[in-house]
Short mmCIF file of C-alpha atoms (C1' of nucleotides) in Angstrom, two decimals:
data_model
loop_
_atom_site.label_atom_id
_atom_site.label_comp_id
_atom_site.label_asym_id
_atom_site.label_seq_id
_atom_site.Cartn_x
_atom_site.Cartn_y
_atom_site.Cartn_z
CA MET W 1 170.82 -30.17 92.08
CA GLY W 2 169.78 -30.13 88.48
CA THR W 3 166.20 -29.08 89.13
CA ILE W 4 164.94 -25.86 87.66
CA GLN W 5 164.27 -23.08 90.12
CA VAL W 6 162.26 -19.89 89.97
CA LEU W 7 163.93 -16.90 88.42
CA ARG W 8 165.78 -14.56 90.71
CA GLY W 9 163.50 -11.97 92.24
CA THR W 10 160.35 -14.00 91.53
CA ARG W 11 158.58 -16.41 93.83
CA ASP W 12 155.67 -18.78 94.14
CA ILE W 13 152.78 -17.57 96.21
CA LEU W 14 151.83 -20.87 97.80
CA PRO W 15 148.39 -22.10 98.93
CA GLU W 16 149.09 -21.19 102.54
CA GLU W 17 149.46 -17.56 101.48
CA THR W 18 146.82 -17.14 98.78
CA PRO W 19 143.91 -16.74 101.24
CA LEU W 20 145.61 -13.57 102.46
CA TRP W 21 145.87 -12.25 98.91
CA GLN W 22 142.25 -13.11 98.26
CA HIS W 23 141.25 -11.28 101.39
CA VAL W 24 143.11 -8.15 100.30
CA GLU W 25 141.57 -8.37 96.86
CA ALA W 26 138.08 -8.81 98.29
CA ILE W 27 138.42 -5.73 100.49
CA ALA W 28 139.86 -3.71 97.63
CA ARG W 29 137.08 -4.78 95.28
CA LEU W 30 134.47 -3.83 97.82
CA CYS W 31 135.93 -0.38 98.48
CA LEU W 32 136.42 0.30 94.78
CA GLN W 33 133.08 -0.96 93.65
CA ARG W 34 131.17 1.21 96.04
CA SER W 35 133.20 4.19 94.88
CA ALA W 36 132.16 3.58 91.26
CA TYR W 37 135.48 2.21 90.05
CA GLN W 38 135.52 -0.43 87.33
CA GLU W 39 138.09 -3.10 86.70
CA ILE W 40 140.21 -3.00 83.55
CA ARG W 41 142.70 -5.63 82.42
CA PRO W 42 145.33 -4.40 80.02
CA PRO W 43 148.13 -6.68 78.77
CA MET W 44 151.36 -7.10 80.69
CA ILE W 45 153.51 -6.43 77.65
CA GLU W 46 153.54 -3.25 75.63
CA GLN W 47 155.63 -1.53 73.03
CA THR W 48 158.81 -0.27 74.65
CA ALA W 49 158.15 3.23 73.35
CA LEU W 50 155.09 3.55 75.58
CA PHE W 51 157.20 3.46 78.72
CA GLU W 52 160.04 5.50 77.28
CA ARG W 53 157.65 8.28 76.39
CA GLY W 54 155.32 7.89 79.34
CA ILE W 55 157.60 7.34 82.30
CA GLY W 56 160.50 9.35 80.92
CA GLU W 57 163.82 8.36 79.39
CA ALA W 58 165.80 9.95 82.19
CA THR W 59 164.18 7.90 84.95
CA ASP W 60 165.91 4.93 86.55
CA VAL W 61 162.96 2.72 85.76
CA VAL W 62 163.33 3.25 82.03
CA GLY W 63 167.08 3.73 82.03
CA LYS W 64 168.12 0.56 83.78
CA GLU W 65 165.25 -1.50 85.13
CA MET W 66 163.08 -2.61 82.22
CA TYR W 67 162.72 -6.11 80.90
CA THR W 68 162.97 -5.31 77.22
CA PHE W 69 163.35 -7.79 74.39
CA GLU W 70 162.76 -8.20 70.68
CA ASP W 71 159.97 -10.48 69.63
CA ARG W 72 160.23 -12.71 66.59
CA GLY W 73 158.99 -9.92 64.40
CA GLY W 74 161.77 -7.61 65.49
CA ARG W 75 159.50 -5.35 67.59
CA SER W 76 160.83 -3.97 70.84
CA ILE W 77 158.63 -5.28 73.64
CA THR W 78 158.74 -4.46 77.34
CA LEU W 79 157.22 -6.21 80.35
CA ARG W 80 155.38 -3.40 82.09
CA PRO W 81 157.47 -1.87 84.89
CA GLU W 82 154.35 -0.19 86.29
CA ILE W 83 150.71 -0.15 85.43
CA THR W 84 149.64 3.44 84.78
CA ALA W 85 151.23 3.83 81.35
CA GLY W 86 149.57 0.76 79.87
CA LEU W 87 146.27 1.68 81.40
CA VAL W 88 146.44 5.16 79.93
CA ARG W 89 147.32 3.66 76.57
CA ALA W 90 144.21 1.49 76.78
CA VAL W 91 142.07 4.48 77.66
CA ILE W 92 143.33 6.46 74.70
CA GLU W 93 143.20 3.59 72.24
CA ASN W 94 139.65 2.61 73.17
CA ASN W 95 138.46 6.17 73.37
CA LEU W 96 137.32 5.78 76.93
CA VAL W 97 137.49 9.48 77.64
CA ALA W 98 135.24 11.53 75.45
CA GLN W 99 135.40 15.20 76.28
CA GLY W 100 134.24 15.95 79.76
CA SER W 101 133.67 12.35 80.76
CA VAL W 102 135.27 10.70 83.74
CA GLN W 103 136.67 7.19 83.96
CA ARG W 104 137.31 5.51 87.27
CA LEU W 105 139.43 2.43 86.76
CA TRP W 106 141.34 -0.11 88.75
CA HIS W 107 143.56 -3.04 87.97
CA ILE W 108 145.55 -5.59 89.88
CA GLY W 109 148.40 -7.56 88.43
CA PRO W 110 152.11 -8.09 88.10
CA ALA W 111 154.76 -5.63 87.00
CA PHE W 112 158.43 -6.27 86.32
CA ARG W 113 161.62 -4.44 87.09
CA TYR W 114 165.13 -5.75 86.70
CA GLU W 115 166.53 -4.83 90.11
CA ARG W 116 168.50 -6.42 92.89
CA PRO W 117 165.93 -8.13 95.12
CA GLN W 118 165.69 -7.26 98.80
CA ALA W 119 163.02 -7.03 101.47
CA GLY W 120 159.85 -5.73 99.83
CA ARG W 121 161.43 -5.60 96.40
CA GLN W 122 161.19 -8.24 93.72
CA ARG W 123 161.65 -8.45 89.99
CA GLN W 124 158.09 -9.56 89.53
CA PHE W 125 155.82 -7.79 91.97
CA HIS W 126 152.14 -7.02 92.10
CA GLN W 127 150.36 -3.73 92.20
CA LEU W 128 146.82 -2.73 92.92
CA ASP W 129 146.42 0.28 90.71
CA VAL W 130 143.69 2.90 90.77
CA GLU W 131 143.20 5.75 88.31
CA LEU W 132 140.66 8.53 88.10
CA ILE W 133 140.84 9.99 84.64
CA GLY W 134 139.20 13.16 83.36
CA SER W 135 138.88 15.42 86.38
CA ARG W 136 140.99 18.37 87.38
CA SER W 137 139.06 18.86 90.60
CA PRO W 138 140.94 18.61 93.89
CA ARG W 139 137.99 16.53 95.03
CA ALA W 140 139.27 13.86 92.66
CA ASP W 141 142.63 13.92 94.44
CA ALA W 142 140.90 13.61 97.78
CA GLU W 143 138.61 10.80 96.62
CA VAL W 144 141.44 8.74 95.27
CA ILE W 145 143.60 9.21 98.35
CA ALA W 146 140.66 8.44 100.60
CA ILE W 147 140.11 5.12 98.85
CA ALA W 148 143.72 4.17 99.43
CA THR W 149 143.51 4.91 103.13
CA GLU W 150 140.17 3.19 103.39
CA ILE W 151 141.49 -0.03 101.90
CA LEU W 152 144.54 0.05 104.13
CA THR W 153 142.66 0.76 107.32
CA THR W 154 139.88 -1.71 106.54
CA LEU W 155 142.58 -4.35 106.32
CA GLY W 156 143.54 -3.44 109.85
CA LEU W 157 146.74 -1.57 109.14
CA LYS W 158 147.69 1.04 111.69
CA SER W 159 150.64 3.34 112.20
CA LEU W 160 150.94 4.23 108.56
CA THR W 161 152.00 7.73 107.65
CA MET W 162 151.20 9.73 104.56
CA ASP W 163 153.52 12.25 102.97
CA LEU W 164 151.93 14.83 100.73
CA ASN W 165 153.45 17.32 98.36
CA SER W 166 152.74 19.29 95.23
CA VAL W 167 155.19 19.44 92.40
CA GLY W 168 153.11 22.04 90.56
CA ASN W 169 152.50 22.20 86.86
CA GLY W 170 155.10 22.18 84.11
CA SER W 171 156.04 25.82 84.27
CA ASP W 172 156.11 25.90 88.08
CA ARG W 173 158.51 23.03 87.96
CA GLN W 174 160.68 24.60 85.29
CA ARG W 175 161.09 27.76 87.35
CA TYR W 176 161.83 25.78 90.47
CA ARG W 177 164.23 23.57 88.65
CA ASP W 178 166.22 26.59 87.48
CA ALA W 179 166.31 28.01 90.99
CA LEU W 180 167.38 24.70 92.44
CA VAL W 181 170.17 24.20 89.94
CA GLU W 182 171.37 27.72 90.60
CA TYR W 183 171.43 27.04 94.31
CA LEU W 184 173.11 23.64 94.05
CA THR W 185 175.76 24.37 91.44
CA PRO W 186 178.21 26.03 93.88
CA PHE W 187 178.03 22.87 96.02
CA LYS W 188 178.49 20.55 93.11
CA ASP W 189 181.73 18.98 94.35
CA GLU W 190 180.22 18.24 97.75
CA LEU W 191 177.20 16.35 96.44
CA ASP W 192 177.21 12.58 96.29
CA GLU W 193 178.02 11.00 92.97
CA ASP W 194 174.44 10.23 91.94
CA SER W 195 173.28 13.71 92.79
CA GLN W 196 176.07 15.32 90.77
CA ASP W 197 174.90 13.31 87.85
CA ARG W 198 171.30 14.38 88.41
CA LEU W 199 172.16 18.05 88.57
CA THR W 200 171.81 18.18 84.82
CA ARG W 201 169.54 15.19 84.17
CA ASN W 202 166.92 15.31 86.89
CA PRO W 203 167.72 17.88 89.59
CA LEU W 204 164.48 17.53 91.57
CA ARG W 205 165.43 14.01 92.52
CA ILE W 206 168.40 15.36 94.46
CA LEU W 207 165.92 16.56 97.06
CA ASP W 208 165.24 13.13 98.51
CA SER W 209 168.78 11.84 98.31
CA LYS W 210 169.81 9.91 101.39
CA ALA W 211 173.46 10.96 101.30
CA LYS W 212 174.24 12.83 104.50
CA ARG W 213 176.14 15.79 103.04
CA THR W 214 173.66 16.16 100.20
CA GLN W 215 170.84 16.29 102.73
CA GLU W 216 172.60 19.05 104.65
CA ILE W 217 173.01 21.07 101.50
CA VAL W 218 169.43 20.51 100.48
CA GLN W 219 168.21 21.74 103.87
CA ASP W 220 168.71 25.32 102.76
CA ALA W 221 167.64 24.86 99.17
CA PRO W 222 164.73 26.90 97.87
CA ASP W 223 161.36 25.40 98.72
CA LEU W 224 159.34 23.93 95.89
CA LEU W 225 156.11 25.13 97.42
CA ASP W 226 157.28 28.75 97.13
CA TYR W 227 157.43 28.32 93.38
CA LEU W 228 153.88 27.17 92.84
CA GLY W 229 151.74 29.49 90.76
CA ASP W 230 148.42 30.68 92.15
CA ASP W 231 146.40 27.93 90.51
CA SER W 232 148.73 25.22 91.70
CA LYS W 233 148.78 26.64 95.18
CA HIS W 234 145.02 26.86 95.27
CA HIS W 235 144.69 23.28 94.08
CA PHE W 236 147.08 22.05 96.73
CA ASP W 237 145.30 24.02 99.46
CA GLN W 238 142.00 22.53 98.43
CA VAL W 239 143.35 19.01 98.48
CA GLN W 240 144.64 19.54 101.99
CA GLN W 241 141.36 21.02 103.10
CA TYR W 242 139.39 18.08 101.73
CA LEU W 243 141.68 15.55 103.34
CA THR W 244 141.29 17.35 106.63
CA ASP W 245 137.52 17.34 106.17
CA LEU W 246 137.67 13.59 105.70
CA GLY W 247 139.77 13.14 108.78
CA ILE W 248 142.72 11.77 106.84
CA ALA W 249 146.06 12.46 108.47
CA TYR W 250 149.02 13.57 106.37
CA GLN W 251 152.18 15.53 106.63
CA ILE W 252 153.53 17.95 104.07
CA ASN W 253 156.87 16.80 102.78
CA PRO W 254 158.27 19.42 100.41
CA ARG W 255 161.05 17.03 99.41
CA LEU W 256 158.77 14.27 98.23
CA VAL W 257 159.62 13.96 94.56
CA ARG W 258 158.54 10.80 92.88
CA GLY W 259 160.70 9.04 90.38
CA LEU W 260 158.37 8.96 87.42
CA ASP W 261 158.41 12.00 85.17
CA TYR W 262 154.70 12.23 84.58
CA TYR W 263 153.65 13.53 87.98
CA THR W 264 152.16 17.04 88.31
CA HIS W 265 150.63 18.80 91.30
CA THR W 266 149.70 16.31 94.00
CA ALA W 267 152.23 13.64 94.91
CA PHE W 268 151.84 11.36 97.90
CA GLU W 269 153.24 8.27 99.54
CA ILE W 270 151.90 6.09 102.32
CA GLN W 271 154.64 4.47 104.34
CA SER W 272 155.13 2.00 107.14
CA ALA W 273 157.99 1.86 109.59
CA ASP W 274 157.77 -1.94 109.63
CA LEU W 275 159.00 -2.62 106.12
CA GLY W 276 162.72 -1.91 106.33
CA ALA W 277 164.30 0.15 103.60
CA GLN W 278 161.36 -0.20 101.22
CA ALA W 279 158.89 1.69 103.34
CA THR W 280 156.40 2.82 100.74
CA VAL W 281 153.20 0.75 100.60
CA CYS W 282 151.31 3.09 98.33
CA GLY W 283 152.53 5.82 96.03
CA GLY W 284 150.78 8.03 93.57
CA GLY W 285 149.91 11.42 92.32
CA ARG W 286 148.38 13.54 89.64
CA TYR W 287 149.52 13.29 86.04
CA ASP W 288 147.70 15.94 84.07
CA GLY W 289 150.12 15.91 81.14
CA LEU W 290 150.58 12.21 80.51
CA ILE W 291 147.54 11.48 78.39
CA ALA W 292 148.23 14.31 75.96
CA GLN W 293 151.87 13.36 75.91
CA LEU W 294 150.93 9.86 74.80
CA GLY W 295 148.86 11.22 71.96
CA GLY W 296 145.46 11.35 73.63
CA PRO W 297 143.19 14.28 74.30
CA ASP W 298 144.44 16.79 76.86
CA THR W 299 143.01 15.06 79.93
CA PRO W 300 143.90 15.38 83.61
CA ALA W 301 144.15 12.31 85.83
CA ILE W 302 145.27 11.08 89.21
CA GLY W 303 146.05 7.64 90.55
CA TRP W 304 148.09 5.47 92.83
CA ALA W 305 149.51 1.99 93.21
CA ILE W 306 149.69 -0.22 96.27
CA GLY W 307 152.52 -2.76 96.39
CA MET W 308 150.82 -6.07 97.13
CA GLU W 309 153.96 -7.81 98.43
CA ARG W 310 154.66 -5.02 100.86
CA LEU W 311 151.05 -4.90 101.93
CA THR W 312 150.84 -8.64 102.57
CA LEU W 313 154.17 -8.44 104.39
CA LEU W 314 152.59 -5.99 106.81
CA LEU W 315 149.44 -8.06 107.19
CA LYS W 316 151.49 -11.14 107.97
CA GLN W 317 153.15 -9.30 110.84
CA LEU W 318 149.71 -8.38 112.08
CA ASN W 319 147.25 -11.22 112.28
CA ALA W 320 146.99 -14.93 111.90
CA GLN W 321 146.43 -16.05 108.36
CA PRO W 322 142.84 -16.73 107.41
CA LYS W 323 142.38 -20.42 106.75
CA THR W 324 139.68 -22.05 104.73
CA ALA W 325 138.23 -24.95 106.70
CA MET W 326 136.06 -27.66 105.22
CA ASP W 327 132.48 -28.28 106.34
CA VAL W 328 132.35 -31.98 105.65
CA TYR W 329 135.01 -34.65 105.25
CA ILE W 330 134.02 -37.89 103.60
CA VAL W 331 135.61 -41.12 104.67
CA SER W 332 134.99 -44.23 102.60
CA ARG W 333 136.27 -47.72 102.04
CA GLY W 334 135.39 -50.31 99.42
CA GLU W 335 134.50 -49.93 95.79
CA ALA W 336 130.76 -49.29 96.13
CA ALA W 337 131.28 -47.01 99.13
CA GLU W 338 133.85 -44.95 97.29
CA ALA W 339 131.44 -44.45 94.42
CA ASN W 340 128.77 -43.33 96.91
CA ALA W 341 131.26 -40.94 98.46
CA LEU W 342 131.88 -39.27 95.14
CA THR W 343 128.18 -38.81 94.50
CA LEU W 344 127.56 -37.50 97.99
CA ALA W 345 130.44 -35.03 97.78
CA HIS W 346 129.16 -33.74 94.48
CA GLY W 347 125.61 -33.33 95.74
CA LEU W 348 126.61 -31.59 98.97
CA ARG W 349 128.87 -29.20 97.09
CA GLN W 350 125.99 -28.27 94.83
CA ALA W 351 124.05 -27.45 97.98
CA GLY W 352 126.79 -25.03 98.97
CA LEU W 353 128.82 -27.07 101.41
CA ALA W 354 132.59 -27.28 101.40
CA VAL W 355 133.39 -30.96 101.08
CA GLU W 356 136.66 -32.85 101.04
CA MET W 357 136.69 -36.47 100.00
CA ASP W 358 139.44 -38.78 101.20
CA LEU W 359 140.98 -40.49 98.19
CA SER W 360 143.48 -42.73 99.93
CA GLY W 361 141.43 -45.87 100.40
CA SER W 362 143.49 -46.47 103.52
CA ALA W 363 142.25 -47.72 106.87
CA PHE W 364 139.37 -45.82 108.47
CA GLY W 365 141.63 -44.80 111.35
CA LYS W 366 143.96 -43.00 108.98
CA GLN W 367 141.11 -41.35 107.17
CA PHE W 368 139.65 -40.05 110.43
CA LYS W 369 143.01 -38.59 111.34
CA ARG W 370 142.94 -36.60 108.12
CA ALA W 371 139.31 -35.65 108.68
CA ASP W 372 140.31 -34.19 111.98
CA ARG W 373 143.13 -32.18 110.48
CA SER W 374 140.99 -30.82 107.67
CA GLY W 375 139.10 -28.70 110.18
CA ALA W 376 135.80 -30.16 109.03
CA ILE W 377 132.91 -30.03 111.46
CA ALA W 378 131.15 -33.11 110.18
CA CYS W 379 132.37 -36.38 108.80
CA LEU W 380 130.50 -38.82 106.62
CA VAL W 381 131.42 -42.47 106.88
CA ILE W 382 130.61 -44.96 104.17
CA GLY W 383 131.74 -48.54 104.30
CA ASP W 384 130.49 -51.77 102.77
CA ALA W 385 127.50 -51.98 105.12
CA GLU W 386 126.36 -48.40 104.42
CA ALA W 387 126.88 -48.76 100.70
CA GLU W 388 124.71 -51.83 100.69
CA GLN W 389 121.90 -50.06 102.58
CA GLY W 390 122.30 -46.69 100.93
CA THR W 391 123.08 -45.04 104.25
CA THR W 392 125.93 -43.11 105.79
CA GLN W 393 127.13 -42.38 109.31
CA LEU W 394 127.08 -38.68 110.01
CA LYS W 395 129.67 -38.05 112.68
CA TRP W 396 130.14 -34.73 114.46
CA LEU W 397 133.84 -34.42 114.96
CA HIS W 398 133.78 -31.98 117.86
CA THR W 399 131.44 -34.14 120.00
CA GLY W 400 132.06 -37.59 118.60
CA GLN W 401 128.33 -38.16 118.25
CA GLN W 402 127.25 -40.19 115.31
CA GLU W 403 123.90 -40.71 113.64
CA GLU W 404 122.79 -42.80 110.72
CA ARG W 405 121.12 -41.16 107.71
CA THR W 406 120.09 -42.47 104.38
CA GLN W 407 122.09 -40.92 101.59
CA THR W 408 118.98 -39.55 99.94
CA ASP W 409 117.77 -37.91 103.16
CA LEU W 410 121.17 -36.40 103.68
CA LEU W 411 121.18 -34.82 100.24
CA ALA W 412 117.60 -33.66 100.56
CA GLY W 413 118.37 -32.08 103.91
CA ALA W 414 121.65 -30.53 102.82
CA LYS W 415 120.48 -26.98 103.56
CA GLU W 416 119.58 -27.91 107.11
CA LEU W 417 122.90 -29.73 107.51
CA ARG W 418 124.61 -26.60 106.36
CA SER W 419 123.05 -24.42 109.02
CA GLN W 420 123.77 -27.06 111.66
CA ILE W 421 127.42 -26.98 110.68
CA LEU W 422 127.45 -23.22 110.74
CA ALA W 423 125.99 -23.22 114.23
CA ALA W 424 128.44 -25.84 115.44
CA ARG W 425 131.31 -23.81 114.08
CA GLN W 426 130.15 -20.71 115.98
CA VAL W 427 129.97 -22.62 119.23
CA ASN W 428 133.37 -24.11 118.61
CA SER W 429 135.16 -20.84 117.93
"C1'" G U 1 175.22 -2.14 89.05
"C1'" C U 2 177.97 -1.76 94.26
"C1'" G U 3 178.87 -3.53 99.60
"C1'" A U 4 178.25 -7.14 103.68
"C1'" G U 5 176.18 -11.79 105.83
"C1'" C U 6 174.21 -16.70 104.89
"C1'" G U 7 173.15 -21.64 101.93
"C1'" U U 8 172.85 -29.15 105.88
"C1'" A U 9 165.50 -33.02 104.37
"C1'" G U 10 159.03 -29.80 103.03
"C1'" C U 11 160.21 -26.50 107.64
"C1'" C U 12 163.51 -25.34 112.11
"C1'" A U 13 168.29 -26.80 112.87
"C1'" A U 14 173.51 -29.49 115.41
"C1'" G U 15 178.16 -30.57 113.52
"C1'" G U 16 184.25 -26.00 111.93
"C1'" G U 17 189.19 -32.00 108.07
"C1'" G U 18 188.67 -38.86 109.51
"C1'" U U 19 183.38 -42.41 107.42
"C1'" U U 20 177.09 -44.25 110.89
"C1'" A U 21 175.58 -36.48 108.92
"C1'" A U 22 172.48 -35.25 115.95
"C1'" G U 23 167.68 -33.57 117.33
"C1'" G U 24 162.72 -31.36 116.65
"C1'" C U 25 158.25 -30.23 113.60
"C1'" A U 26 155.58 -31.90 109.41
"C1'" G U 27 154.68 -36.30 106.39
"C1'" C U 28 154.13 -41.65 105.63
"C1'" G U 29 153.50 -46.83 107.69
"C1'" G U 30 152.28 -49.90 111.97
"C1'" A U 31 150.38 -51.05 117.21
"C1'" U U 32 144.45 -50.19 116.19
"C1'" U U 33 142.69 -55.05 108.78
"C1'" G U 34 135.21 -50.01 110.42
"C1'" U U 35 136.09 -44.80 113.81
"C1'" G U 36 139.96 -39.07 114.90
"C1'" G U 37 142.38 -35.32 118.10
"C1'" U U 38 146.75 -38.87 123.26
"C1'" U U 39 150.62 -42.49 123.43
"C1'" C U 40 154.27 -46.00 121.53
"C1'" C U 41 157.25 -48.15 117.44
"C1'" G U 42 159.26 -47.74 112.56
"C1'" C U 43 160.43 -45.05 107.89
"C1'" C U 44 161.84 -40.34 105.87
"C1'" A U 45 169.81 -36.57 103.40
"C1'" U U 46 174.92 -42.79 100.19
"C1'" U U 47 174.74 -36.63 101.30
"C1'" C U 48 175.50 -31.02 103.21
"C1'" G U 49 173.09 -25.16 96.71
"C1'" C U 50 176.29 -26.23 92.32
"C1'" C U 51 181.27 -26.76 89.87
"C1'" G U 52 186.25 -27.16 90.55
"C1'" G U 53 190.79 -27.16 93.76
"C1'" U U 54 193.84 -28.58 98.29
"C1'" U U 55 194.21 -33.37 101.01
"C1'" C U 56 195.44 -40.32 102.00
"C1'" G U 57 190.55 -38.25 103.50
"C1'" A U 58 186.06 -32.32 102.63
"C1'" A U 59 179.42 -30.78 105.01
"C1'" U U 60 183.91 -28.82 107.38
"C1'" C U 61 189.67 -25.39 104.12
"C1'" C U 62 190.32 -22.48 99.20
"C1'" G U 63 188.39 -20.49 94.43
"C1'" G U 64 184.42 -19.73 91.28
"C1'" U U 65 179.27 -19.80 90.41
"C1'" C U 66 174.08 -19.70 91.58
"C1'" G U 67 170.54 -18.47 95.16
"C1'" U U 68 169.06 -15.84 99.45
"C1'" U U 69 169.13 -11.97 103.33
"C1'" C U 70 170.29 -6.94 104.75
"C1'" G U 71 171.87 -2.32 102.96
"C1'" C U 72 173.20 1.44 98.73
"C1'" C U 73 170.73 3.04 94.30
"C1'" C U 74 165.57 3.20 93.01
"C1'" C U 75 160.61 2.28 93.84
"C1'" A U 76 155.25 -0.63 94.92
#
RNA sequence: GCGAGCGUAGCCAAGGGGUUAAGGCAGCGGAUUGUGGUUCCGCCAUUCGCCGGUUCGAAUCCGGUCGUUCGCCCCA
């Protein structure tokens, strides 16, 4: 072929799809804004060390999925594989959390992981990311989770399920980890290959292995929730209580262990059965240790990320795509008329109308055909005669009625025209 | 990184060794040189993802490669 194609695992989001993305973003903005969250826009590239230290060297994301390269100055740079780490870096660097203060932040943008693409998984994907930094309160957990469910349900998504778990604090986890390793070691030879490997590197991850025999073994493993200290247990109970108070459905999944090292206490995932193997639409949790670990003040935080591709995939299964129809389509022929058309289009747009101007210069019949397809309610016709008299034919495309207006009257009455079009559109739909 | 399936126009496709590569949608042009949504006519792949091999002959068979889909792993 010889033409250059998009990189594997990346894709173009074409004009027919962008209205859907804009709709999601509008809903998200609305929900976040009225919950006091502010947008932040950190860079997409960071020093590699940020992710190594933040996400954890033992994780798959850092171990084998990062886009890492040297820049011309010999620095090791990485395209962010997720958004939280960079956002936390920005918070620390700009001193956004003075003692006791709370920051509510959100961001939407691409992240990159070098993985084999499949349904709901790409090398460049987009996340809507929300973080509440500076509160240890279980109300913070509940607030953040509630926003996620609100966005999802406002978009019309149903039949989602939420898994909830607590992985405790550092010492809870250490004790549990020891107990788990002790339990699993006698079964070592029966575990799947990956899990054997994790027994020393990252034993908690064995819990949500999909290998059949491993699952059987894990059935009788000690329960993480039994190893929570009193504070952790209390926190978890409170979170559950608050979610119940808010009418948010969830199920406790003691084997939910998320793949990023920084999580503490609350961990949750919202899933859909309609996504295939990549069922998680939204995942998140608390990360009370991360900020200190990255050199900031000892500050608790909780957040989540929604996968935009997976979300839009679900929405596409659901409803017809929103389309942006034009209000007015301008048809013109002849040099003077075409100049008039341009001026008219400009003026009407300034008055708030959506106007498409036919640029073809082809026969009126052809131009009307396009006018029809544009979804416009009204059509303006300017030919030699109209140009000479400074008039235009205003044609209503749904009735075929046509009236003559002077161009100046039309512009002066643009507001009225706008409400007429609005009314006509209501009747039509 | 591993396994399996699939690549024919912008989209959906038929064809499974012999030369003219069906059909539909969309698009463009015309019937209708100043009036649309119907209809009719015409145009729209010297080429079947790419490279190489087998053959007198390859979209068709073989090898490789790239892409894609589904799954594993992992995650959004």
